[in-house]
Amino acid sequence: MGTLQRGISGTGRGRVSPWDAAGWLLMLPTVVLFAFFVWEPLLESIRLSLYSAKGVRLQEFVGFKNYVDVVRHPDFWAAVRNTFLYTFWSLVIGFMVPIVMAVSINEMFAFRSFYKIGVYLPNVVPGMATVLLWAFLFRPGETGALNILLGKLGYPPQPWLSNPQWTIPLIVATLTWKSAGATTLIYIAGLQGIPSELYEASIIDGAGIWARVRHITIPQIFNLARTLLILQIIFVFQILYEPLVMTNGGPNNASVSLMLLVFRYAFEKYDYPKAGAVSVIISLILVFLTWLYFKLVKEQDTQGA
Amino acid sequence: MKRVVSLVALLLLLVGTLSAGGAGEQSAQKEMVVLKLGIWPEETMTGDIELHKEYVKRFQQKYPNVKVVPQHYKYSVDTFVPLAESGQLPTIFETWFTEPQKLIAGGFVKDVTDELVQLGWIDKMNPSVRQLLSDENGRVYGVPRDAYALGLMLNVALFREAGLVDANGLPKYPKTWQELAETAKIIKEKTGQAGMVILAKDNAGGWHFTNIAWSFGARFEVQKDGKWIAQIDTPEVKAALQFVRDLKWKYDVLTPDPTSEDWGTGFRGIGTGTAAMYLAAQDAVNQPTMTYGLPVEDLALVPVPAGPGGQYSLMGGTPYMFAANATKDEVLAALGYLEIMGKAPVLTDDVIEGLRADAANRKANGVPVIPTFPAWTDPEYLKVQDEILAEYRNVDMRLYQDYYDVIKKPGVLRPEEPMLAQDLYAELTKLLQAVLTDENADIDTLLARAQKNFQSLLDAQVNNK
């Protein structure tokens, strides 16, 4: 938007004024859409969470009753615990994958584009298809793809997703397969922004590949990685359709997530105020995590300086 | 100049965007009643569509002032509320047997008591089905399409393959749960296919489990001094849960992963011959046959096995409901259409014609033509209905007769547990998932937790009101 605005007004007057009508007109659709589709629903769902309702028709103000009810619900704490587990496993399994892929692809001489496309392909697959595909791979019994492979190696079939210890890590593996490619491309873009003189100088100084990665590549993409870290936490924290389709929160609540509770309140019970209450709780946790992150980063930066 | 052009272009764009949303169709003819038929068959069901086209022809002769708008609507939780809240619901639509209370509480559906009284249908409705479709003041919000009672559905081909048939070729089905475990074991050994489908993916798991547990003597909810008390942590429920656990770990007769089995996959198992037994009702015989291609002669429906606590069959009804904004005339038109379909408890030529057409259609599609479970109690109506169904009979009734005999015995039929049934099912499903995925799951701890969980829900949502 910014560049466009300067471009148009620039041809007319050669300076930028905050009251430039054309500029504002250009922005108007976005502002309207933003207010209508983003802020209004956000505020509305906070309001909804404080009322009782029939469908989406508000009935009466009930204060924090909906919040008390959802927190007391037997599934709530399991969902909170699991949501943090999803985030934790996504950092363990998923965070380094795009970095490693980006660095390896960046170090390649031949077939670079081929690999770039290759890692991005899973992103092109529609989400539901991905989930169903992996559900087939993880299918228990002798007809599951992974179990067929295990069978060829002489191992008995495994229950995969219905083993409560494995459910979340396997769902996170699916998630990583699906979305790591896009992040890899961002890292590759970041890596290609690193001035080649740095590498040339280090090669002249006799640095090997590991030294180059450690002393040049990692420090150069550190800020990017930090930003992507918080984005990943926000993204994974709202995990919904993978557990919804693959396990429906089971077995015995082993994979239920906070967003899944929102889905159940809204779409299984048509209890929108409670769905609103859980959504607000999710946002509050995310706001807190983001605040914590910026505080830590700031401290680190000040110490570093 | 460039700037003026861009300004004009922008304005045009804006005006275009804004007006696009506003132009709506307005029905010009006021005196015409518009009947939006949400129960129209989906496009792939060509045979059913032909059937309905005939219905519409006859309907129009009787109601020339009604404009019928076919509008296939498959009830689904993600589209329902937007349609209802924006007043776009079809006048009449079909929903699931779990939904009526929720839809009534949300104010999404119309009270049709007066119309039912006017037509004289109200007293002919099966009382337990009527209760399912009523609010706490006794106002009725729906009309039953049919009612159901659970039985045990069998894949007869697998019984035959396992040698479990008598001299007449009829399956030797289990009469008790203990026999069921043994029968299932024989089937698994002889055919390699699962003996029994236990559902444990969603609330349907808990729904089936209540039926199993009842026959072990369980009662999940009781009212004491005006308060509802959960009874999950009891020896009876424990015995039932132990039985399910044994099916998995001791007898090993279940499908590979019960936690991925839901209502529909169970029929797939029966229909495709990967499972031999499944708790299912008479209204779903089209699932294994028409949907999954099982020949009608390979399907049987027998009574739910008995347990130490008796023999029970979980019953309920599948309703038609009406958009909250439907007018009296629209509701009456919709009910008139039901009459043409043969779904009304009156004996007009239309109804008889409708029943006949429906039975013929079932026969043509390879769906067993068997007696319905009466959602309407008018004896005259039931007699005629039975006669018509008998005319189109395409199965050996010996594969079904025991089921019908047992559900006629007093005390066998039992409606769902009255309070927060879905929440109860959710808790029970978790129990099932725990014992089916972990051989060493501690049943006592699980039951105590489920008891506490469900009681807290009862206290918060029922006892506290």
Short mmCIF file of C-alpha atoms in Angstrom, two decimals, chain A residues 129-141 143-148 160-161 246, chain B residues 268:
data_model
loop_
_atom_site.label_atom_id
_atom_site.label_comp_id
_atom_site.label_asym_id
_atom_site.label_seq_id
_atom_site.Cartn_x
_atom_site.Cartn_y
_atom_site.Cartn_z
CA ALA A 129 -5.90 -34.46 1.61
CA THR A 130 -2.64 -34.31 3.56
CA VAL A 131 -4.35 -35.39 6.74
CA LEU A 132 -6.20 -38.23 5.05
CA LEU A 133 -3.02 -39.33 3.30
CA TRP A 134 -1.14 -39.57 6.57
CA ALA A 135 -4.08 -41.17 8.30
CA PHE A 136 -3.79 -43.92 5.68
CA LEU A 137 -0.06 -44.26 6.31
CA PHE A 138 -0.66 -44.51 10.05
CA ARG A 139 -3.60 -46.88 9.69
CA PRO A 140 -3.42 -49.62 12.28
CA GLY A 141 -3.76 -53.29 11.42
CA THR A 143 -3.60 -52.75 5.85
CA GLY A 144 -1.83 -49.56 6.99
CA ALA A 145 1.00 -48.44 4.69
CA LEU A 146 3.59 -48.14 7.48
CA ASN A 147 2.52 -51.47 8.93
CA ILE A 148 2.90 -53.13 5.53
CA TRP A 160 0.46 -45.65 15.63
CA LEU A 161 -2.09 -42.89 16.28
CA MET A 246 -7.06 -38.02 12.39
CA ARG B 268 -18.71 -50.51 5.70
#
